Coordinates of C-alpha atoms in Angstrom, one line a residue:
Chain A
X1 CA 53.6 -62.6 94.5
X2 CA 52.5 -59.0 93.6
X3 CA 50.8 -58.4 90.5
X4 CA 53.1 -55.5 90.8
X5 CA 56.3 -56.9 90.1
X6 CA 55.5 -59.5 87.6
X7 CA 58.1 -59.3 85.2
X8 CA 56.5 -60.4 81.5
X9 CA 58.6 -61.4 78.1
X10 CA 56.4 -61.5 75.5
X11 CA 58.3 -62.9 71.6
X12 CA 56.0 -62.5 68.9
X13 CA 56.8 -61.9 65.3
X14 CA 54.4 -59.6 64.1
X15 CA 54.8 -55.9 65.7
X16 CA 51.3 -55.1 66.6
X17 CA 51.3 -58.4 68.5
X18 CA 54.2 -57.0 70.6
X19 CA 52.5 -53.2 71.3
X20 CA 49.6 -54.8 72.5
X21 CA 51.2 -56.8 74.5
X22 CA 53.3 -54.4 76.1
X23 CA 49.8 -52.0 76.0
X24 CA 47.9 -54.4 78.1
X25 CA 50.5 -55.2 80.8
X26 CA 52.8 -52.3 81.1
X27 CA 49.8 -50.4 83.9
X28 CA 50.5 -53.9 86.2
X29 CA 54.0 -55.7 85.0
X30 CA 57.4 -55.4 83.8
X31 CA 56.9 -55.9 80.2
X32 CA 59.7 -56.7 77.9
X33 CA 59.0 -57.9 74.0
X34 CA 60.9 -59.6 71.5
X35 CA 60.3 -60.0 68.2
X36 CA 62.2 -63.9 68.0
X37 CA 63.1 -66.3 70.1
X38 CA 67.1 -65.8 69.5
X39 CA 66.5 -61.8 71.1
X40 CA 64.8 -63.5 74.3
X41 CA 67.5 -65.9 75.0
X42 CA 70.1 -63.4 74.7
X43 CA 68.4 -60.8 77.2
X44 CA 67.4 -64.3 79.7
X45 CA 71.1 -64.1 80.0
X46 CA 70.9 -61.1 81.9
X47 CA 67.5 -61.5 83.7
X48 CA 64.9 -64.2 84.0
X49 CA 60.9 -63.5 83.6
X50 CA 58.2 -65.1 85.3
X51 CA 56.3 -65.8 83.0
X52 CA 56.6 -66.2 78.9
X53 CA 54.2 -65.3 76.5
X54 CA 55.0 -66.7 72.9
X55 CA 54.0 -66.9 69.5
X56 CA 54.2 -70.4 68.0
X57 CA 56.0 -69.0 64.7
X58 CA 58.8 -67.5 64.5
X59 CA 61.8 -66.1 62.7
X60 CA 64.4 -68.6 63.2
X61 CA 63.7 -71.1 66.2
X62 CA 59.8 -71.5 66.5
X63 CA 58.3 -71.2 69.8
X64 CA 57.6 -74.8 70.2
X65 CA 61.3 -75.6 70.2
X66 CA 62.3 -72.4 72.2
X67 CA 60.0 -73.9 75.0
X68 CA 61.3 -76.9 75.0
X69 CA 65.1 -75.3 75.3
X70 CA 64.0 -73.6 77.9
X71 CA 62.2 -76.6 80.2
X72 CA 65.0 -78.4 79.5
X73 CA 67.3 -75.8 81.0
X74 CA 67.3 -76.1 84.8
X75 CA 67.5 -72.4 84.7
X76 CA 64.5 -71.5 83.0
X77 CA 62.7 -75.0 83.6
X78 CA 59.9 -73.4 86.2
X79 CA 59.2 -70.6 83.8
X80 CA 55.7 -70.2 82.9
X81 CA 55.0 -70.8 78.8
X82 CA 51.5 -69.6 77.0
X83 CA 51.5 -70.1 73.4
X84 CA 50.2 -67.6 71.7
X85 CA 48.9 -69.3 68.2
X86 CA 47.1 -68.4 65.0
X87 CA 46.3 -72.2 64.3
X88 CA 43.9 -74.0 66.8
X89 CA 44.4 -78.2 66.0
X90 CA 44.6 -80.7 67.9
X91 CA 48.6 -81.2 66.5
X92 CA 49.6 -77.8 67.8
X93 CA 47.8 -77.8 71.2
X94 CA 50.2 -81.6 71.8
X95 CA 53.6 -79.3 70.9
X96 CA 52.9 -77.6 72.6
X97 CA 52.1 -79.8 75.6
X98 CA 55.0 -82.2 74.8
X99 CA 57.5 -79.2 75.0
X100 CA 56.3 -78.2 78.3
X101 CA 54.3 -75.6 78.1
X102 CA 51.6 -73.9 80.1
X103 CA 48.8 -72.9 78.4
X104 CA 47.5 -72.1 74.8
X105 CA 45.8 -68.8 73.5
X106 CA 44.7 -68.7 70.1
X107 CA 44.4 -65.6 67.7
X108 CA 42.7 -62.9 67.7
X109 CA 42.3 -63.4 71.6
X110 CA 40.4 -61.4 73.7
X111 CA 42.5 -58.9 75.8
X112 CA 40.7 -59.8 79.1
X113 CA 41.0 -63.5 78.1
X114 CA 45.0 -62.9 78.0
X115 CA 45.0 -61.5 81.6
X116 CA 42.9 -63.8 83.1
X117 CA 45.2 -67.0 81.7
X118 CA 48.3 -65.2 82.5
X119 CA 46.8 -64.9 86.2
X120 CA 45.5 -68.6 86.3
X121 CA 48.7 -70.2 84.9
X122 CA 50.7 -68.1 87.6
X123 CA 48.0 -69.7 90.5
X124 CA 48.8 -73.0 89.1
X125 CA 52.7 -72.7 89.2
X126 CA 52.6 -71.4 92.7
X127 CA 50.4 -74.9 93.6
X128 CA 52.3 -77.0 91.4
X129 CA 55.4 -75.7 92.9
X130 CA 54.0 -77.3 96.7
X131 CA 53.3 -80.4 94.9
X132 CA 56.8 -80.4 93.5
X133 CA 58.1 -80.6 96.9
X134 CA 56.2 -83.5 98.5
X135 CA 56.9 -85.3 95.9
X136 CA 60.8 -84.6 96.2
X137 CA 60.5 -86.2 99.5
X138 CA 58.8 -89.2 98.6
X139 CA 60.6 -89.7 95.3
X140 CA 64.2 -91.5 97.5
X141 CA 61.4 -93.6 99.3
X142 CA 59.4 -94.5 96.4
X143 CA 62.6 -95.5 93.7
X144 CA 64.2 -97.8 96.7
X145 CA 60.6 -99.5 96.9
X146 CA 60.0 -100.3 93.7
X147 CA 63.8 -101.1 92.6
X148 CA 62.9 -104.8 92.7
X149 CA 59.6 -104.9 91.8
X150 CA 58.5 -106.3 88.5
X151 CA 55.4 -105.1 86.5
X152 CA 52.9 -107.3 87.8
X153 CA 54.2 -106.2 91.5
X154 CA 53.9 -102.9 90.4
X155 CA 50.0 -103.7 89.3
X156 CA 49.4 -105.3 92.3
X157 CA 50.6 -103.0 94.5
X158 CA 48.5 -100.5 92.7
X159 CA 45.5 -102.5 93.2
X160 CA 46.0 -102.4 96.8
X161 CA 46.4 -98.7 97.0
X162 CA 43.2 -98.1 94.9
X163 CA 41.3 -100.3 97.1
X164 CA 42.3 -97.6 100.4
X165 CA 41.0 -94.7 98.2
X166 CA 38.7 -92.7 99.7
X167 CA 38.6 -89.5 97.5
X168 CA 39.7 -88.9 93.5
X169 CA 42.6 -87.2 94.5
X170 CA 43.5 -90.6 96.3
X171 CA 42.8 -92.2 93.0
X172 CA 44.7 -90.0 90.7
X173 CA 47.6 -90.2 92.5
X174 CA 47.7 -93.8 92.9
X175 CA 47.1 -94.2 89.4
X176 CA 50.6 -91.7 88.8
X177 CA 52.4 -93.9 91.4
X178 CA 52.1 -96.9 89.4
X179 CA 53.4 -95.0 85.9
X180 CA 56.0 -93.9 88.0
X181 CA 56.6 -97.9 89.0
X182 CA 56.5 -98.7 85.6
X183 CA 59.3 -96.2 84.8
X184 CA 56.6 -93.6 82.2
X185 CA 55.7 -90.4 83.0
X186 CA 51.9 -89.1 82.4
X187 CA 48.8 -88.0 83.2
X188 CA 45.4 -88.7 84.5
X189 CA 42.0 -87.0 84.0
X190 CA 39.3 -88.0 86.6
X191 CA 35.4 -87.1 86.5
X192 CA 33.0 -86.9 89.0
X193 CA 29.9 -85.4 87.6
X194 CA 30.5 -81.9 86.4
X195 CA 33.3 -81.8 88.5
X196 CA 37.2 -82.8 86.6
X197 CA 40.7 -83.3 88.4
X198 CA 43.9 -83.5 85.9
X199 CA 46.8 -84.3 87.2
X200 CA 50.5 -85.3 86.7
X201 CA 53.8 -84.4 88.1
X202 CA 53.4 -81.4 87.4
X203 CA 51.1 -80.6 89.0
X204 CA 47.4 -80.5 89.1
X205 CA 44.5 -78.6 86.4
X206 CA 47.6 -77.6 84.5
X207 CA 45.3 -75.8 81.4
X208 CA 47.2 -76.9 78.7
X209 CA 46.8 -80.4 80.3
X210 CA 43.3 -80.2 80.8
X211 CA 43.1 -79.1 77.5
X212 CA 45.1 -82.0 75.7
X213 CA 43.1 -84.2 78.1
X214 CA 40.0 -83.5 77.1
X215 CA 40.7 -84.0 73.4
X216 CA 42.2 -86.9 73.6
X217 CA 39.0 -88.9 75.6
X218 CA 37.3 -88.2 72.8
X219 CA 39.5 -90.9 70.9
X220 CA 39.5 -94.3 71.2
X221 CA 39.0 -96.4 74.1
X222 CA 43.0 -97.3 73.7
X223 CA 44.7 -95.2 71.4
X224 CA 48.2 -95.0 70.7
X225 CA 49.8 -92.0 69.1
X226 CA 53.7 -91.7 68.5
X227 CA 54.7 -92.3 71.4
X228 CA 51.9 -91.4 73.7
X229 CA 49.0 -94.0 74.5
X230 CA 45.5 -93.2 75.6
X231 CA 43.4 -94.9 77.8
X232 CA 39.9 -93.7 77.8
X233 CA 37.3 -94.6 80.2
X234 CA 33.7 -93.3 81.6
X235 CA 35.3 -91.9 84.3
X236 CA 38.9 -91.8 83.6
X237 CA 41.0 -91.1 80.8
X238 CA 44.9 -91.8 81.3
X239 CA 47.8 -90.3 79.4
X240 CA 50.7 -91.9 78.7
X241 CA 53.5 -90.0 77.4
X242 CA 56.8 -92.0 76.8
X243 CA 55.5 -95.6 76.0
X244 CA 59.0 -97.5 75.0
X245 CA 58.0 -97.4 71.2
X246 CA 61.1 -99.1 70.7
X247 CA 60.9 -102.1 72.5
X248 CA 57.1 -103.4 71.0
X249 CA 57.3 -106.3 73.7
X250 CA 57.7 -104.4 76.6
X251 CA 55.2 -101.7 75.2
X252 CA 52.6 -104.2 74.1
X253 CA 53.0 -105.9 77.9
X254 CA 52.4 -101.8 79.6
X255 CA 49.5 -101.5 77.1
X256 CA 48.1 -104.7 78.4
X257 CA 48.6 -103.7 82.3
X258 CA 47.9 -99.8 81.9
X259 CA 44.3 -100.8 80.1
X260 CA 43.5 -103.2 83.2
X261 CA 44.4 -100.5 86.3
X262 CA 42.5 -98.1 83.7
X263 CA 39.6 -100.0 83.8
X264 CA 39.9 -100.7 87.5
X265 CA 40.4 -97.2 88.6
X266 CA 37.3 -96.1 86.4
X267 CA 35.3 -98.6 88.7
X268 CA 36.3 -97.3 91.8
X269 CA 35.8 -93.5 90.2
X270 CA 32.3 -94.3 89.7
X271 CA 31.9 -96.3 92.9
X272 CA 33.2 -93.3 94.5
X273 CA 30.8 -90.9 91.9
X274 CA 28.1 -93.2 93.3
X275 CA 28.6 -93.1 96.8
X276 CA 28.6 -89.3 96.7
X277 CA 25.4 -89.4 95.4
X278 CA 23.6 -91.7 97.8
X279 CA 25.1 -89.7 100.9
X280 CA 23.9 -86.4 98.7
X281 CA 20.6 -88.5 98.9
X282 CA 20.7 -89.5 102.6
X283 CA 21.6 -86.2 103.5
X284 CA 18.0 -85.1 101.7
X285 CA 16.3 -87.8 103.5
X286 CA 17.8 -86.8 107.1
X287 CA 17.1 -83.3 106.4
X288 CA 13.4 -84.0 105.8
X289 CA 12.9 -86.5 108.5
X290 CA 13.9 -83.7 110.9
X291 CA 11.8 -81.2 109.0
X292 CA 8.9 -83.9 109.8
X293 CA 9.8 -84.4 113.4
X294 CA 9.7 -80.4 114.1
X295 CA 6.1 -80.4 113.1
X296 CA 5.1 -82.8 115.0
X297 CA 6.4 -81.3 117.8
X298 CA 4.7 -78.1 116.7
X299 CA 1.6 -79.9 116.0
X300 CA 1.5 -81.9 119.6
X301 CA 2.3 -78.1 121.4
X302 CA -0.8 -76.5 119.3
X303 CA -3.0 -79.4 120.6
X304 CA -2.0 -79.3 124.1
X305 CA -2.4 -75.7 123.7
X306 CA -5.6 -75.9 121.7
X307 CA -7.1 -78.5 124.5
X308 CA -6.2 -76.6 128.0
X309 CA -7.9 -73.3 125.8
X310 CA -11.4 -75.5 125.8
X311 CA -11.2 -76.8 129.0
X312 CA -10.8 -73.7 130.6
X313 CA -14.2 -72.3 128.5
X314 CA -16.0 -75.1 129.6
X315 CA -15.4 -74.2 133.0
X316 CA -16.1 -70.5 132.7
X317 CA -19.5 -71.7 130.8
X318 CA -20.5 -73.4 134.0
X319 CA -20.0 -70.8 136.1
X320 CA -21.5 -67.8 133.9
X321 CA -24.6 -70.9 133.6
X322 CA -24.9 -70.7 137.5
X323 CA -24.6 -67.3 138.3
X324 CA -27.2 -66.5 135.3
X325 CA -29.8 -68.7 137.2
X326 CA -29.2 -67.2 140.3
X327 CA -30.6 -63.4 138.7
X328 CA -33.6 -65.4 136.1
X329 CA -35.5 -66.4 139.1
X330 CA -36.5 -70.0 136.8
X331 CA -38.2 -72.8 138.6
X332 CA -36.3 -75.5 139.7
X333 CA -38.1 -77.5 137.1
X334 CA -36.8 -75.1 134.3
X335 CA -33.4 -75.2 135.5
X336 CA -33.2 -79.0 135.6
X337 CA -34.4 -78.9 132.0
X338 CA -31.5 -76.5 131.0
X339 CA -28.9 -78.4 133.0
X340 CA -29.9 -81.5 131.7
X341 CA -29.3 -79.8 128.4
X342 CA -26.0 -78.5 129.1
X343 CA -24.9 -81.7 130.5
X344 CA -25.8 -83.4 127.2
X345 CA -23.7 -80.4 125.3
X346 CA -20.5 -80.9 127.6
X347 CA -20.6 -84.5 127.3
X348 CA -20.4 -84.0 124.0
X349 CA -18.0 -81.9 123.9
X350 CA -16.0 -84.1 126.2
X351 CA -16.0 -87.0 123.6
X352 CA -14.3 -84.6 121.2
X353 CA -11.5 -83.5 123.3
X354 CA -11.4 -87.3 123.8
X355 CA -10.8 -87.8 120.0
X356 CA -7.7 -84.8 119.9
X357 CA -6.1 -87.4 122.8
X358 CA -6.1 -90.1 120.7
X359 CA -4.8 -87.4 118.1
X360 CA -2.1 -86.8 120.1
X361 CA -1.1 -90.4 121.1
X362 CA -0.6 -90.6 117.5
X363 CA 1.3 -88.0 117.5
X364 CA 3.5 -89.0 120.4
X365 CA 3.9 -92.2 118.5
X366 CA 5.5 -90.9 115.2
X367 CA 7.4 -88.2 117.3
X368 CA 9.4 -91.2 119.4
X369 CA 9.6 -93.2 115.7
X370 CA 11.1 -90.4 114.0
X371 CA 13.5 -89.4 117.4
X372 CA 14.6 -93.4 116.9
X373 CA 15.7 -93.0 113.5
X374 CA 17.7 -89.6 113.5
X375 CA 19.5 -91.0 116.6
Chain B
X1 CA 44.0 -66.4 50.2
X2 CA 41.6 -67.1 52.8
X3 CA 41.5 -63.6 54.7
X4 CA 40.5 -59.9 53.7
X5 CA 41.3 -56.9 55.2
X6 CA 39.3 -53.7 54.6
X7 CA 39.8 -50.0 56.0
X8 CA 37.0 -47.6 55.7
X9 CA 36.2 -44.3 57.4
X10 CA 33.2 -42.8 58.6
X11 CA 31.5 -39.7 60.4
X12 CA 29.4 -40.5 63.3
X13 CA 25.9 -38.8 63.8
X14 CA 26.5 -35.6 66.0
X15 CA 23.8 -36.2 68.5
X16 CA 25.8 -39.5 69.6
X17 CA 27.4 -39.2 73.3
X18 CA 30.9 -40.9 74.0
X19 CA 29.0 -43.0 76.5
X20 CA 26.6 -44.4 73.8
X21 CA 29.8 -44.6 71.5
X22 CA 31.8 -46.6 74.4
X23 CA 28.8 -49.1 74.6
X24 CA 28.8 -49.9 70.5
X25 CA 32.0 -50.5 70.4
X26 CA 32.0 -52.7 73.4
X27 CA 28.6 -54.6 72.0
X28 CA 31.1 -55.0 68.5
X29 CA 34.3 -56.5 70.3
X30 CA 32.6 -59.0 71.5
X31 CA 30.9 -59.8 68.4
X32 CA 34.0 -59.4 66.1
X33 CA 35.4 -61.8 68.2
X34 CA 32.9 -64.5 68.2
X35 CA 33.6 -64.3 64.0
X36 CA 37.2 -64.6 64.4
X37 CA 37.7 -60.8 63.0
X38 CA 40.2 -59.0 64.3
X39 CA 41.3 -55.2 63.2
X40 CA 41.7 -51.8 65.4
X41 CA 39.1 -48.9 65.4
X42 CA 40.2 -45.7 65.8
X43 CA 38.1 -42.6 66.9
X44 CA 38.8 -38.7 66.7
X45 CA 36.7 -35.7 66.0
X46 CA 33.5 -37.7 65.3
X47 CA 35.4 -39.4 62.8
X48 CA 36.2 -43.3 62.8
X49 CA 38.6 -45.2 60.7
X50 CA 38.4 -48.8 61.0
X51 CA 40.3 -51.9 60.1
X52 CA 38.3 -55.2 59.9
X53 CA 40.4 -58.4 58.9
X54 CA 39.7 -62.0 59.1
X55 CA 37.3 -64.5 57.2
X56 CA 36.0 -62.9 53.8
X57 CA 32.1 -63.3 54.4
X58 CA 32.6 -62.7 57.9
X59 CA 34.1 -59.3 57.3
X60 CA 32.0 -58.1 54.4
X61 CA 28.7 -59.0 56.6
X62 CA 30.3 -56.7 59.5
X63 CA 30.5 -54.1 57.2
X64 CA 27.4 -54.5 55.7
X65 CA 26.0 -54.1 58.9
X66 CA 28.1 -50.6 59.5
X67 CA 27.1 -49.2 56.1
X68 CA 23.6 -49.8 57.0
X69 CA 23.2 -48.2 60.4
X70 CA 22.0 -45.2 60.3
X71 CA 24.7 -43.9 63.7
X72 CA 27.2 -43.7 61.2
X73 CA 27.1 -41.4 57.5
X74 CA 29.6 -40.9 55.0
X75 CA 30.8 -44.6 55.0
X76 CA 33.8 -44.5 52.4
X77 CA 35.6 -47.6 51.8
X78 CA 39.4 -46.8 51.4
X79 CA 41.1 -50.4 50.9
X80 CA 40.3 -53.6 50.4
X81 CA 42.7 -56.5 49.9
X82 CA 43.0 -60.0 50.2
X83 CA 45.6 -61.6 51.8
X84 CA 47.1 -64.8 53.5
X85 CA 47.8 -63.1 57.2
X86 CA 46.0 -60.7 58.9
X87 CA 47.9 -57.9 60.8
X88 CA 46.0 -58.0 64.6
X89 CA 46.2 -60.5 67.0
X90 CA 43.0 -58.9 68.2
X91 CA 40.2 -56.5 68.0
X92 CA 41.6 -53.4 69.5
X93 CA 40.5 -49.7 69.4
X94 CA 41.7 -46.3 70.1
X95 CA 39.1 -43.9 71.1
X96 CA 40.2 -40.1 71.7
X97 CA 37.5 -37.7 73.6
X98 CA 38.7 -34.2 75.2
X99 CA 35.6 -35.9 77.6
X100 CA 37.1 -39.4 78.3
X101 CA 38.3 -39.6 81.9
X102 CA 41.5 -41.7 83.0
X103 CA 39.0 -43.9 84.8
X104 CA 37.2 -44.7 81.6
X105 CA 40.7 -45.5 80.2
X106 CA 41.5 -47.7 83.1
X107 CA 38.3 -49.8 83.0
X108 CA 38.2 -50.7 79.6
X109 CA 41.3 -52.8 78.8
X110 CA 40.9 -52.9 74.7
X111 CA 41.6 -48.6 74.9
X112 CA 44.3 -48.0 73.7
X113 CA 47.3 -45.3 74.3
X114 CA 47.7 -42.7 71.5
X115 CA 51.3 -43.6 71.6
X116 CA 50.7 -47.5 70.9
X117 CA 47.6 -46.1 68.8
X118 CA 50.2 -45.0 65.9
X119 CA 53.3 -47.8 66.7
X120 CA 50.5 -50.2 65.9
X121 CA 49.2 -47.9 62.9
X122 CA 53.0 -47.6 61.7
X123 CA 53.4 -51.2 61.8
X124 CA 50.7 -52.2 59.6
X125 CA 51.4 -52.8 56.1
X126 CA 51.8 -49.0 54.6
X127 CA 48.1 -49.0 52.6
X128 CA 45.7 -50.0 55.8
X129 CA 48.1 -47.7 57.9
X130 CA 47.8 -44.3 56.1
X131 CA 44.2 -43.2 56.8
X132 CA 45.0 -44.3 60.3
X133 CA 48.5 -41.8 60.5
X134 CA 46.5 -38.8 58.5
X135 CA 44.0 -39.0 61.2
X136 CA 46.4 -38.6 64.1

């Protein structure tokens, strides 16, 4: 998609809202504003956005109900909603998740802060959109599989799937597999380190998502609200949205299952959190054992080096020794003194170039050890 | 009421370039934002008129601050009012230079158009709006 031909409806009540926001994306996008949400659905008749940007109060229908008209219109379903809001609470930020919307920008925003969520938010629907369709494809499969199965298959079917996960994306979606097996639709926050994953059906780091997420693990470790319940753990936090309020049996029974595979996926999160940081740790080790084996390679190659060097300025002392003799015109006695001398010197040295083999030996030694444990 | 919105108007030292003028303004966004104060700034002539809104001590410190630096003279205070809403979803400013290049405009995405300069002007309740209109 070109930035170019993004076309932007922005419904806001209060006029300077609107002028800025046609000021800061007429240069790049169709801009069209509205000043309530009645205006907007009468031009959507004529022509669709791609994205919406809307204020949460309105004249007439607010923008939390207009949203949710809108998602639940197969027409305007995929369209991308930001909330534009004055009031930053925890109450607005869930309307404005539970009527499907995108993202939330609170008053008085930064302008550069609007542009970069209106280009995140369209990155995310163009990935969430690929997600959409795998799971179109699995859905048949998945809905004749678990026709007959009753909860506790359900929980044991999702133990045996978490057991085969190798990654958190693994994780995450086994964990929305078995809300989907128990007929609820949510989502599910994973972290690893400094690192989150949020996902749900609709796809994956939705913002507003993230955001409700990470209020709500602040809560209670279970934590029921309307009817959403919250499981919070270390390393997972799951999100239920449509617990069957109405029938407590049932919902006490789902509480009771969804804290267990909660608790269960949080342990393999932080076996897998764990794992990632003894190969992290391995890898270090490895890398320095290497590091170690090079210099002893260096050091054994200076050595062998550093020994041929002497042994060839032995020799050449020798020889300058005898020709020197030759032009002093010593007595033989004289000369067997100073031979006797230089003998003494050579052996000496001898011993020491003696010691550097037993240096290298050693060296050998640890070189072989360390070739043993890198291969 | 838990908002105030105040307008003054004020000359800015002669020896000041647009460049150093760009850079306050800049340096104040980001600042007004932190506090939750939103308004729009406009500059002509050496001459601003500003609009500050938002929290009451938060908007009389910022204008403290402005009556006290010695880069702008003649600080006049033209309205003050409380109120329950403010008028600016952010802190936006129009800055007018026969100097200011196209490129300047283009970089700096809280410049705004002299056109949306006075729709946003005309929209704001008729008090804070005037000195704003008389300028233009």
């Amino acid at each position: 998609m070109s930035p170019v031909s993004l076309r932007l409806f922005g419904v806001d009540a209060e006029a300077p809202s609107r002028i800025l926001l046609g000021s800061m994306f007429s240069p790049t996008c169709e801009v069209e504003v509205f000043a309530s949400a009645e205006e907007c659905l009468k031009r959507m008749q004529e022509c669709l956005p791609d994205l919406l940007l809307l204020d949460t109060v309105l004249p007439g229908m607010d923008g939390f109900t207009f949203c949710a008209q809108l998602k639940a219109d197969p027409r305007t379903a995929r369209i991308p909603v930001i909330f534009i809001s004055r009031e930053d609470s925890l109450e607005s930020r869930l309307l404005g998740y539970e009527s499907g919307g995108e993202d939330f920008i609170f008053k008085p925003y930064a302008i550069d802060e609007v542009k970069f969520r209106v280009r995140r938010v369209m990155e995310a629907v163009q990935g969430a959109e690929s997600i959409r369709q795998q799971m179109a494809d699995g859905e048949e499969l998945s809905s004749l599989l678990l026709t007959n199965m009753d909860e506790y298959a359900v929980l044991i079917q999702f133990m045996r799937q978490l057991n085969e996960c190798v990654t958190a994306e693994a994780i995450g979606e086994t964990v929305l597999t078995m809300l989907r097996g128990f007929r609820l639709d949510g989502a599910v926050q994973l972290r690893l380190g400094k690192e989150e994953l949020t996902l749900s059906a609709q796809g994956r780091d939705r913002p507003l998502e993230c955001s409700v997420l990470s209020h709500v693990r602040k809560l209670d470790r279970i934590f029921q609200f309307r009817q959403r319940s919250v499981y919070n753990f270390p390393y997972i936090t799951i999100l239920v949205n449509d617990m069957p309020v109405a029938d407590p049996e049932t919902c006490g029974r789902l509480r009771d299952h969804l804290a267990i595979a909660a608790e269960m996926a949080d342990a393999k999160v932080q076996a897998l959190v764990l794992q990632q940081r003894t190969q992290r740790a391995e890898g270090g080790i490895t890398g320095l054992l290497e590091e170690l084996q090079q210099i002893v390679l260096v050091s054994m190659t200076a050595q062998e080096t550093s020994r041929q060097r002497g042994a060839e300025a032995l020799r050449e002392t020798l020889d300058q020794l005898s020709v020197s003799f030759a032009h002093l015109g010593l007595s033989e006695e004289l000369e067997g003194e100073i031979e006797d001398m230089m003998r003494l010197r050579l052996e000496h040295l001898i011993s020491i170039y003696d010691h550097g083999d037993d240096t290298m030996a050693t060296l050998q030694e640890i070189g072989s050890r360390l070739q043993s444990i890198l291969h | 009421m838990p908002y105030v919105q105040l307008v003054y108007a004020s000359k800015a030292q002669p020896e000041i370039t647009d460049a150093e003028v760009l850079e306050i303004l800049k340096i104040s966004q980001s600042k007004n934002l932190t506090r939750r104060i939103s308004g729009v700034l406009l500059y002509v002539n050496s001459t601003f008129v500003q609009l500050l809104e938002g929290p009451e001590g938060a908007v009389t410190e910022v204008f403290a601050t402005i009556a006290a630096d010695p880069r702008h003279r003649d600080v006049t205070l033209l309205e003050q009012r409380k109120t329950d809403e403010v008028s600016m979803p952010t802190w936006a400013m129009g800055y007018f230079s026969p100097s200011m290049t196209e490129q300047q405009r283009a970089d700096n995405p809280t410049l705004l158009k002299l056109e949306d300069v006075r729709l946003i002007c005309e929209a704001l309740p008729a008090r804070l709006g005037a000195p704003f209109l008389e300028l233009l």
